[in-house]
Coordinates of C-alpha atoms (C1' of nucleotides) in Angstrom, one line a residue:
Chain D
M1 CA -32.7 -34.6 106.3
T2 CA -30.7 -31.8 104.8
N3 CA -26.9 -31.1 106.2
P4 CA -26.0 -27.7 106.3
Y5 CA -22.7 -28.3 106.0
L6 CA -22.9 -29.5 102.9
D7 CA -25.0 -26.6 101.5
A8 CA -24.3 -25.6 98.1
R9 CA -24.3 -22.0 98.5
F10 CA -20.7 -22.4 99.7
Q11 CA -17.9 -24.8 98.6
P12 CA -18.8 -27.9 100.4
L13 CA -16.1 -29.9 102.3
S14 CA -13.9 -31.6 99.7
G15 CA -14.2 -35.3 99.0
T16 CA -10.8 -35.6 100.4
F17 CA -12.3 -35.1 103.5
I18 CA -15.2 -37.4 103.5
M19 CA -13.3 -40.3 102.7
Y20 CA -10.6 -40.3 104.8
Y21 CA -12.8 -39.5 108.2
L22 CA -15.3 -42.0 107.2
R23 CA -11.6 -44.5 106.5
T24 CA -10.0 -44.2 110.1
P25 CA -13.0 -45.0 112.7
R26 CA -13.5 -48.1 110.0
D27 CA -9.4 -49.2 110.7
N28 CA -9.2 -48.5 114.0
L29 CA -12.4 -47.8 115.9
D30 CA -11.8 -49.3 118.9
A31 CA -8.3 -48.1 119.1
I32 CA -10.0 -44.6 118.5
R33 CA -12.5 -45.1 121.3
G34 CA -9.7 -46.1 123.4
Q35 CA -8.0 -42.8 123.5
L36 CA -11.2 -40.3 122.7
A37 CA -12.1 -42.0 125.9
R38 CA -9.5 -40.1 127.8
R39 CA -11.0 -37.0 127.1
G40 CA -14.5 -37.8 128.1
G41 CA -17.1 -36.7 125.8
D42 CA -19.7 -38.7 124.0
V43 CA -19.5 -40.2 120.6
P44 CA -22.4 -42.8 119.5
W45 CA -20.0 -46.1 118.5
D46 CA -22.6 -48.2 117.7
R47 CA -24.3 -45.6 115.2
L48 CA -21.3 -45.2 114.0
R49 CA -20.2 -48.6 113.5
T50 CA -23.5 -49.1 112.1
L51 CA -23.6 -46.2 109.5
I52 CA -20.0 -47.2 108.4
E53 CA -21.5 -50.6 107.5
Q54 CA -24.1 -49.4 105.7
R55 CA -21.8 -47.0 103.8
R56 CA -19.7 -49.9 102.7
T57 CA -22.4 -52.2 101.6
L58 CA -24.1 -49.3 99.3
T59 CA -20.7 -48.1 98.0
G60 CA -20.2 -51.5 96.7
Q61 CA -23.4 -52.0 95.5
A62 CA -23.3 -48.7 93.6
E63 CA -20.6 -49.6 92.2
Q64 CA -21.0 -52.6 90.6
L65 CA -24.1 -51.6 89.1
R66 CA -22.3 -48.5 87.7
H67 CA -20.1 -50.8 85.9
E68 CA -23.3 -52.6 84.4
L69 CA -24.9 -49.3 83.2
K70 CA -21.6 -48.5 81.5
Q71 CA -21.1 -51.4 79.9
G72 CA -24.7 -51.6 78.8
S73 CA -24.4 -48.2 77.8
D74 CA -21.1 -48.8 75.3
G75 CA -23.1 -51.9 74.2
V76 CA -25.6 -49.7 72.9
A77 CA -23.3 -47.4 71.3
K78 CA -21.5 -50.3 69.6
L79 CA -25.1 -51.4 67.9
K80 CA -26.4 -48.3 66.9
R81 CA -23.1 -47.8 64.8
E82 CA -23.6 -51.7 63.3
K83 CA -27.1 -50.4 62.6
Q84 CA -28.8 -53.3 65.1
S85 CA -31.6 -52.9 67.3
A86 CA -30.5 -51.5 70.5
D87 CA -34.0 -51.6 72.3
A88 CA -33.4 -54.6 74.7
C89 CA -30.4 -53.4 76.0
M90 CA -31.6 -49.7 76.1
A91 CA -34.4 -51.0 78.5
A92 CA -32.5 -53.5 80.6
M93 CA -30.0 -50.2 81.2
K94 CA -33.0 -48.3 82.4
V95 CA -33.6 -50.7 84.9
I96 CA -30.3 -51.0 86.1
G97 CA -30.1 -46.8 86.0
E98 CA -33.7 -46.9 88.2
Q99 CA -31.6 -49.1 90.9
I100 CA -28.8 -47.0 91.4
K101 CA -31.0 -44.0 91.8
M102 CA -32.3 -45.5 94.2
I103 CA -29.2 -47.1 96.2
E104 CA -27.8 -43.6 95.7
G105 CA -30.4 -41.9 97.3
E106 CA -29.9 -44.5 100.0
L107 CA -26.0 -43.7 100.2
R108 CA -26.6 -40.0 100.3
N109 CA -28.5 -40.3 103.5
V110 CA -25.7 -42.5 105.3
E111 CA -22.8 -40.1 104.1
E112 CA -24.8 -37.0 105.5
A113 CA -25.6 -38.6 108.7
L114 CA -21.7 -40.0 108.7
T115 CA -20.6 -36.8 107.8
D116 CA -22.3 -34.8 110.5
L117 CA -21.2 -37.4 113.6
N118 CA -17.6 -37.1 112.5
L119 CA -17.6 -33.2 112.4
R120 CA -18.8 -33.4 115.9
I121 CA -15.8 -36.1 117.0
P122 CA -13.1 -34.0 118.6
N123 CA -9.5 -34.8 118.2
L124 CA -7.8 -37.2 119.7
P125 CA -4.8 -36.2 122.3
H126 CA -1.3 -36.7 122.0
S127 CA 0.3 -39.5 124.5
S128 CA 2.1 -36.6 126.1
V129 CA -0.7 -35.1 127.3
P130 CA -1.6 -35.0 130.7
I131 CA -4.8 -36.9 131.3
G132 CA -7.3 -34.8 133.3
K133 CA -10.9 -33.9 134.1
D134 CA -10.5 -29.7 134.0
A135 CA -7.6 -26.9 134.4
G136 CA -7.4 -27.8 137.6
D137 CA -5.3 -31.1 136.1
N138 CA -2.7 -29.1 134.3
Q139 CA 0.4 -29.2 134.6
E140 CA 3.1 -26.4 134.6
A141 CA 5.5 -26.9 132.5
R142 CA 8.0 -23.7 133.0
R143 CA 8.1 -20.1 134.8
W144 CA 10.0 -17.5 133.6
G145 CA 10.8 -14.3 135.5
S146 CA 9.2 -13.0 138.5
P147 CA 6.2 -10.8 139.8
P148 CA 7.3 -7.2 140.0
L149 CA 7.9 -5.6 143.1
L150 CA 5.1 -3.2 143.8
T151 CA 5.4 -0.9 147.2
T152 CA 1.7 0.1 146.9
P153 CA -1.4 -2.5 146.8
A154 CA -1.7 -3.0 142.9
K155 CA -4.6 -1.3 141.2
S156 CA -6.5 -3.3 138.8
H157 CA -6.0 -2.5 135.3
W158 CA -9.4 -0.9 134.3
E159 CA -8.9 1.3 137.5
L160 CA -5.4 2.5 136.0
G161 CA -6.7 3.1 132.6
E162 CA -9.6 4.7 133.4
D163 CA -7.8 7.0 136.1
L164 CA -5.1 8.0 133.4
G165 CA -8.0 8.6 130.8
I166 CA -7.1 5.8 128.5
L167 CA -9.9 3.1 129.0
D168 CA -13.2 4.5 128.7
F169 CA -15.8 1.2 129.5
D170 CA -18.6 3.5 130.1
R171 CA -18.7 4.9 126.3
A172 CA -18.5 1.8 125.1
A173 CA -21.3 0.5 126.2
K174 CA -23.6 3.3 125.2
I175 CA -21.8 2.7 121.7
S176 CA -22.0 -1.1 121.8
G177 CA -23.2 -2.5 125.0
A178 CA -21.3 -4.6 128.0
R179 CA -17.5 -7.0 127.2
F180 CA -16.6 -3.8 124.5
A181 CA -13.8 -1.5 125.1
V182 CA -12.8 1.6 124.0
L183 CA -9.1 2.8 124.2
T184 CA -7.8 6.4 123.6
G185 CA -4.7 8.3 123.6
A186 CA -1.7 6.8 124.7
G187 CA -4.1 3.9 125.5
A188 CA -5.0 3.4 121.6
R189 CA -1.2 4.2 120.5
L190 CA 0.0 1.5 123.2
E191 CA -2.2 -1.2 121.7
R192 CA -0.8 -0.6 118.5
A193 CA 2.6 -0.1 119.5
L194 CA 2.1 -4.0 120.9
I195 CA 0.9 -5.2 117.5
N196 CA 3.6 -3.4 115.7
Y197 CA 6.2 -4.9 117.8
M198 CA 4.6 -8.8 118.1
L199 CA 4.4 -8.4 114.2
D200 CA 8.0 -7.3 113.4
L201 CA 9.8 -9.4 115.8
H202 CA 7.7 -12.6 114.2
T203 CA 8.2 -11.6 110.7
T204 CA 11.8 -10.4 110.9
Q205 CA 13.3 -12.7 113.8
H206 CA 11.3 -16.0 113.8
G207 CA 10.9 -16.6 110.4
Y208 CA 7.1 -15.5 109.5
R209 CA 5.1 -14.1 106.5
E210 CA 2.7 -11.7 107.8
V211 CA -1.3 -12.3 106.3
L212 CA -4.0 -9.6 106.8
P213 CA -7.0 -11.5 106.0
P214 CA -10.5 -11.0 105.7
F215 CA -12.5 -11.0 109.0
L216 CA -15.9 -12.3 108.1
V217 CA -15.3 -15.9 106.4
N218 CA -17.9 -18.4 105.5
R219 CA -19.2 -21.9 106.9
T220 CA -17.1 -23.7 105.3
S221 CA -14.0 -22.3 106.5
M222 CA -15.3 -22.4 110.1
T223 CA -16.1 -26.2 109.6
A224 CA -12.5 -26.5 108.4
T225 CA -11.0 -25.2 111.4
G226 CA -13.3 -27.1 113.9
Q227 CA -15.2 -24.1 115.2
L228 CA -18.2 -25.5 113.4
P229 CA -20.7 -27.9 113.4
K230 CA -20.2 -28.0 117.4
F231 CA -19.9 -24.4 118.6
E232 CA -22.0 -22.0 116.7
E233 CA -23.1 -20.3 119.6
D234 CA -19.9 -18.9 120.9
L235 CA -19.7 -17.1 117.1
F236 CA -21.3 -14.0 115.6
R237 CA -22.9 -14.5 112.4
L238 CA -24.6 -11.9 109.9
S239 CA -28.1 -12.2 109.2
D240 CA -28.3 -11.9 106.0
E241 CA -25.2 -13.6 104.7
D242 CA -24.0 -16.7 106.2
Y243 CA -21.0 -15.2 107.1
F244 CA -19.3 -15.1 110.5
L245 CA -17.0 -12.7 112.2
I246 CA -13.6 -14.6 112.9
P247 CA -13.1 -15.9 116.6
T248 CA -8.7 -15.8 115.7
A249 CA -6.9 -15.5 113.0
E250 CA -6.4 -19.1 112.9
V251 CA -9.7 -19.5 111.0
P252 CA -9.0 -17.4 107.7
V253 CA -5.1 -18.3 107.8
T254 CA -5.5 -22.1 107.8
N255 CA -8.1 -21.8 105.5
L256 CA -5.5 -20.0 103.1
H257 CA -4.1 -23.9 101.9
R258 CA -7.4 -25.2 102.3
D259 CA -8.1 -27.7 99.4
E260 CA -4.5 -27.5 98.1
I261 CA -1.3 -30.0 98.1
L262 CA 1.6 -27.9 99.0
S263 CA 5.1 -28.9 98.1
E264 CA 7.0 -30.7 100.8
S265 CA 9.8 -28.3 99.7
A266 CA 7.9 -25.2 101.2
L267 CA 7.0 -26.9 104.2
P268 CA 7.2 -25.5 107.3
I269 CA 5.1 -22.4 106.0
R270 CA 4.9 -19.8 109.1
Y271 CA 2.1 -16.9 109.0
A272 CA 1.8 -14.1 111.4
A273 CA -1.4 -12.4 111.6
Y274 CA -2.9 -9.4 113.1
T275 CA -6.6 -9.3 113.2
P276 CA -9.6 -8.3 115.8
C277 CA -11.2 -11.1 117.2
F278 CA -15.0 -11.8 117.7
R279 CA -16.8 -13.9 120.6
R280 CA -20.0 -14.2 122.0
E281 CA -19.0 -15.1 125.2
A282 CA -22.0 -17.1 125.6
G283 CA -21.8 -19.0 129.2
S284 CA -19.7 -16.4 130.4
Y285 CA -21.8 -14.7 132.6
G286 CA -20.8 -13.2 135.7
K287 CA -17.0 -14.0 134.6
D288 CA -14.5 -11.0 134.0
T289 CA -17.2 -9.0 133.8
R290 CA -14.5 -5.6 134.1
G291 CA -11.6 -5.1 132.5
L292 CA -10.5 -6.0 129.2
I293 CA -10.0 -9.1 129.9
R294 CA -13.2 -10.8 128.7
L295 CA -14.3 -8.8 125.4
H296 CA -16.5 -9.7 122.8
Q297 CA -13.9 -8.1 120.1
F298 CA -10.3 -7.9 121.1
N299 CA -7.0 -7.8 118.9
K300 CA -4.7 -10.9 118.7
V301 CA -1.3 -11.4 116.8
E302 CA -1.4 -14.8 115.7
L303 CA 0.9 -17.6 114.5
V304 CA 0.4 -20.3 112.0
A305 CA 2.3 -22.9 111.2
F306 CA 2.2 -26.1 108.8
A307 CA 4.4 -28.6 109.4
K308 CA 5.2 -32.1 108.0
P309 CA 3.8 -35.0 110.6
D310 CA 7.3 -35.8 111.6
Q311 CA 8.4 -32.2 112.7
S312 CA 4.8 -30.5 114.2
Y313 CA 6.1 -31.0 117.8
E314 CA 9.2 -29.8 117.0
E315 CA 7.4 -27.0 115.8
L316 CA 5.1 -26.8 118.6
E317 CA 7.8 -26.2 121.2
R318 CA 9.0 -23.6 118.7
L319 CA 6.1 -21.8 118.1
T320 CA 5.4 -21.5 121.7
G321 CA 8.9 -20.2 122.7
H322 CA 8.2 -17.7 119.5
A323 CA 5.1 -16.3 121.8
E324 CA 7.1 -16.4 125.0
A325 CA 9.9 -14.5 123.4
I326 CA 7.2 -11.6 123.3
L327 CA 6.8 -11.8 127.2
Q328 CA 10.5 -11.9 127.9
G329 CA 10.8 -8.9 125.4
L330 CA 8.6 -7.0 127.6
G331 CA 9.5 -8.5 131.0
L332 CA 6.5 -9.8 132.0
H333 CA 6.6 -12.9 134.4
Y334 CA 4.6 -15.9 133.4
Q335 CA 4.3 -19.5 133.0
V336 CA 3.5 -22.5 130.5
V337 CA 1.4 -25.0 131.3
T338 CA 0.3 -28.3 129.4
L339 CA -3.6 -28.6 129.1
C340 CA -4.4 -32.2 130.3
T341 CA -6.9 -34.0 128.0
G342 CA -10.4 -32.6 129.7
D343 CA -8.9 -28.7 129.0
M344 CA -8.1 -29.1 125.6
G345 CA -10.2 -27.5 122.9
F346 CA -12.1 -29.9 120.4
S347 CA -9.6 -30.1 117.4
A348 CA -6.5 -29.7 119.5
A349 CA -4.0 -32.7 119.8
K350 CA -1.9 -30.9 122.2
T351 CA -2.4 -27.6 123.8
Y352 CA 0.3 -25.3 125.9
D353 CA -1.3 -22.2 127.2
I354 CA 0.8 -19.1 128.5
E355 CA -0.1 -17.3 131.4
V356 CA 0.9 -14.2 132.3
W357 CA 0.7 -12.5 136.3
L358 CA -1.7 -10.6 137.1
P359 CA -0.5 -8.5 140.4
S360 CA -4.0 -7.3 140.5
Q361 CA -5.3 -10.7 141.1
S362 CA -2.2 -12.5 142.4
Q363 CA -2.8 -15.3 139.6
Y364 CA -1.7 -16.2 135.9
R365 CA -3.6 -15.6 133.4
E366 CA -4.4 -17.1 130.2
I367 CA -2.6 -15.0 127.2
S368 CA -1.9 -17.5 124.8
S369 CA -2.5 -21.4 123.6
C370 CA -0.5 -23.0 121.4
S371 CA -1.4 -26.2 119.7
N372 CA -0.8 -28.7 117.3
F373 CA -3.8 -29.6 115.9
E374 CA -1.9 -32.7 113.8
G375 CA -4.2 -33.8 110.9
F376 CA -7.4 -32.9 112.6
Q377 CA -7.9 -29.6 110.5
A378 CA -6.2 -30.7 107.7
R379 CA -8.4 -33.5 107.0
R380 CA -11.2 -31.4 107.3
A381 CA -9.7 -28.7 104.9
G382 CA -7.6 -30.9 102.6
I383 CA -4.6 -29.7 103.2
R384 CA -1.8 -32.1 101.9
Y385 CA 1.6 -32.2 101.0
K386 CA 3.9 -34.0 98.4
D387 CA 7.2 -34.1 97.2
A388 CA 7.9 -31.1 94.9
A389 CA 9.5 -33.2 92.0
G390 CA 6.2 -35.6 92.3
K391 CA 8.6 -38.9 92.5
K392 CA 6.8 -42.4 91.7
G393 CA 5.5 -44.0 95.0
Q394 CA 5.7 -40.5 96.8
K395 CA 2.1 -40.2 98.6
T396 CA 0.3 -37.1 99.3
E397 CA -0.5 -37.2 103.1
F398 CA -1.9 -34.7 105.4
V399 CA -0.3 -31.6 106.9
H400 CA 0.3 -31.1 110.4
T401 CA -1.6 -27.4 111.2
L402 CA -0.4 -25.4 114.5
N403 CA -1.3 -22.1 115.7
G404 CA -0.8 -20.2 118.7
S405 CA -1.8 -16.4 119.9
G406 CA 1.6 -14.3 119.8
L407 CA -0.1 -13.0 122.0
A408 CA -3.8 -11.4 122.7
V409 CA -2.8 -7.6 122.3
G410 CA -5.6 -6.3 124.8
R411 CA -4.4 -8.9 127.7
T412 CA -0.9 -8.2 127.0
L413 CA -1.9 -4.4 127.6
V414 CA -3.6 -5.2 130.9
A415 CA -0.1 -7.1 132.0
I416 CA 1.5 -3.9 130.9
L417 CA -1.1 -1.5 132.9
E418 CA -0.4 -3.7 136.0
N419 CA 3.1 -4.8 136.2
Y420 CA 4.4 -1.4 135.4
Q421 CA 2.3 0.8 137.4
Q422 CA 3.8 3.1 139.8
P423 CA 3.0 4.7 143.2
D424 CA 1.8 7.7 141.9
G425 CA -0.6 5.7 139.0
S426 CA 1.7 6.3 136.4
V427 CA 2.4 3.1 134.5
T428 CA 5.9 3.4 132.7
I429 CA 6.4 1.8 129.2
P430 CA 8.7 -1.3 128.7
E431 CA 11.7 -0.5 126.9
V432 CA 10.9 -2.4 123.7
L433 CA 7.9 -0.7 122.8
R434 CA 8.8 3.2 123.5
H435 CA 10.1 3.7 119.9
Y436 CA 6.7 2.5 118.6
M437 CA 5.1 5.2 120.9
G438 CA 7.2 8.2 119.8
G439 CA 9.6 7.8 122.2
M440 CA 7.2 8.0 125.3
E441 CA 8.4 6.5 128.5
R442 CA 5.4 6.9 130.8
I443 CA 1.9 6.8 130.8
K444 CA 0.5 9.7 133.3
K445 CA -2.7 11.3 133.4
E446 CA -3.5 13.5 130.7
Chain S
rG1 C1' -28.1 -3.1 92.6
rG2 C1' -28.5 -3.4 86.6
rA3 C1' -26.3 -5.9 81.4
rG4 C1' -23.1 -9.2 79.7
rA5 C1' -19.0 -13.1 79.3
rG6 C1' -16.8 -17.1 81.3
rG7 C1' -15.3 -21.8 85.1
rU8 C1' -12.0 -28.8 81.7
rG9 C1' -5.7 -31.7 84.7
rG10 C1' 0.3 -27.6 87.9
rC11 C1' 0.0 -23.8 84.3
rC12 C1' -2.2 -22.8 78.8
rG13 C1' -6.3 -24.7 75.9
rA14 C1' -9.2 -28.0 72.6
rG15 C1' -13.6 -30.6 73.0
rU16 C1' -21.7 -29.2 71.9
rG17 C1' -24.6 -36.5 73.8
rG18 C1' -21.3 -42.7 72.9
rC19 C1' -14.9 -44.2 70.7
rC20 C1' -13.3 -38.7 76.4
rG21 C1' -10.2 -39.0 82.5
rA22 C1' -10.1 -35.8 78.7
rA23 C1' -6.4 -33.3 72.2
rG24 C1' -2.4 -30.0 71.4
rG25 C1' 1.3 -27.0 74.2
rC26 C1' 4.0 -25.4 78.4
rA27 C1' 6.2 -26.9 83.2
rG28 C1' 8.3 -31.2 85.8
rC29 C1' 10.4 -36.1 86.2
rA30 C1' 13.4 -40.3 83.6
rG31 C1' 16.5 -41.3 80.0
rU32 C1' 18.6 -40.7 74.7
rU33 C1' 22.3 -38.1 72.0
rU34 C1' 25.5 -33.3 71.1
rG35 C1' 33.0 -31.9 73.6
rC36 C1' 30.3 -27.6 78.8
rU37 C1' 25.1 -24.3 82.0
rA38 C1' 21.5 -24.6 75.6
rA39 C1' 19.1 -27.7 71.8
rA40 C1' 16.8 -32.3 70.0
rC41 C1' 14.3 -37.0 70.9
rU42 C1' 12.0 -41.2 73.4
rG43 C1' 8.9 -42.3 77.9
rC44 C1' 6.1 -41.0 81.9
rC45 C1' 3.7 -37.2 84.3
rG46 C1' -4.0 -35.2 88.2
rU47 C1' -7.4 -36.6 93.2
rA48 C1' -9.5 -40.0 95.7
rG49 C1' -12.0 -44.9 97.5
rG50 C1' -12.1 -50.5 96.4
rG51 C1' -10.4 -55.2 94.7
rG52 C1' -5.5 -58.3 93.1
rG53 C1' 0.0 -58.7 93.9
rA54 C1' 6.2 -58.6 98.2
rA55 C1' 6.5 -54.9 94.3
rA56 C1' 6.9 -52.4 89.3
rC57 C1' 2.0 -52.9 88.7
rU58 C1' -2.8 -54.0 87.6
rU59 C1' -8.3 -53.7 87.5
rC60 C1' -13.1 -51.3 89.1
rU61 C1' -15.6 -46.7 90.6
rA62 C1' -15.8 -41.0 90.8
rC63 C1' -14.5 -36.3 89.8
rC64 C1' -14.2 -31.4 83.5
rG65 C1' -17.0 -24.9 89.7
rA66 C1' -21.4 -27.6 93.4
rG67 C1' -25.7 -29.3 93.7
rG68 C1' -30.5 -31.5 91.3
rG69 C1' -32.4 -32.8 86.3
rU70 C1' -33.4 -35.2 81.3
rU71 C1' -31.2 -39.9 78.6
rC72 C1' -29.4 -46.5 77.5
rA73 C1' -25.4 -42.9 77.7
rA74 C1' -23.5 -36.0 79.7
rA75 C1' -17.3 -32.3 80.1
rU76 C1' -21.0 -31.6 76.5
rC77 C1' -28.7 -30.7 77.0
rC78 C1' -32.1 -28.3 81.2
rC79 C1' -32.4 -26.1 86.3
rU80 C1' -30.3 -24.0 90.9
rC81 C1' -26.5 -21.7 93.6
rC82 C1' -21.2 -20.2 94.4
rC83 C1' -17.2 -17.8 91.9
rU84 C1' -14.0 -14.6 87.9
rC85 C1' -14.2 -11.2 84.6
rU86 C1' -15.8 -7.0 81.4
rC87 C1' -19.4 -2.5 81.4
rC88 C1' -22.7 1.0 84.0
rG89 C1' -24.9 2.7 88.5
rC90 C1' -23.1 3.3 94.0
rC91 C1' -19.1 3.5 97.5
rA92 C1' -13.5 3.8 100.9

RNA sequence: GGAGAGGUGGCCGAGUGGCCGAAGGCAGCAGUUUGCUAAACUGCCGUAGGGGGAAACUUCUACCGAGGGUUCAAAUCCCUCCCUCUCCGCCA
């Protein structure tokens, strides 16, 4: 049995990951089982338990034998130095060596099975997360602003955009296919203005360091943040190389510190990154087929944070607030909801979604998702921290990782078109964006 | 794509089969000393897992890019892969 996630073509996941992950379930398998039951899902607990037992037994045997081998080999060296015959000892050690190989073979099989299984177990929800089975059980946390007062029936963003000549879906379909869009003229510039506005606000007002990462990443990175092994069908992958197009900047940016030990004084570390995002959208046939809401490629400014465990929930509130600040600056009405256990993503311990008001649909649509992953990604990625001074007794611990969209740029553009539409079909540009638009105040038909 | 050189602890850098978890140096930490931030000296100073101990600590195992192999014994020998650097080609 081969495990592609430990494939030697790429850096395998660190030993740290494997050991920790195997250990936790053993210590409190039942507690974890209980917590996990709240999010539904299926974990083969008996098989897990058996594998853990097997691993423990085999590891003990292997260590004992290796110890004997080491002693014996040292004995051989000593005998040879004293010009005595070591043949008997060498023969005995050869037997032990063979036993070790056998046991290590079994151990490898058990560890691969265990690793693969562990990688497919979702994160435990935080105690403050409401229990529920789907989006209907999410809880509204707060609302900001109010819907715009439109004097005419609200047009959809694709009608507005196509009428204004700034959105072109037909040509996008010709060049690429369904679920792609072309922005032109003031539309392209508005998208770029939004990216700049968001990055500028986060880097100058909110304390984030800007990052421009690769958009293609390897399998190990995808596994570390939790997209793999379970969700490969959601990703675009190159056929000739084992590279994946990132579905979010969370992947490259979180992996920035993979297999590193950060100094405690450096925390929290905050990054803001603009990247395009690529998603297969498998299984979403028929949903949001028109417009910019659900595309195979879209732009996003992502916020990523690494925090000490005792500060990560404070950080989640702060990060969510930073995403909200963008919407407030743009004057867009939104609500924040706390996702219930059944609606949360695989890797998250707690998630807030920010949903912006879309007049044409008379509903709130997700524009940001802010999550605390606690140690889930950090364990998979081997991201730890330690006191800078390296004082005695200072334990290296896993950091908590967080991230959130700040914001999804395409959907923000949608919200602006729809919320700022005028009776004549033009669109007013929010104040804060005007200097990024060369002073333009309104998008009119060209 | 072609040719070559390399990957050792936070960093630099020794180490071509056993006495090597790894010399030495730098940085860091603790302390001593000199009437000041500078210097000298001494000690400590990787990660993970298991056992023992209240703890300081101790003991076992693994790790010298990754994986496999040879051997009683591998940082050291062999194979595969990944990565980095230099030169040529190509290209933004």
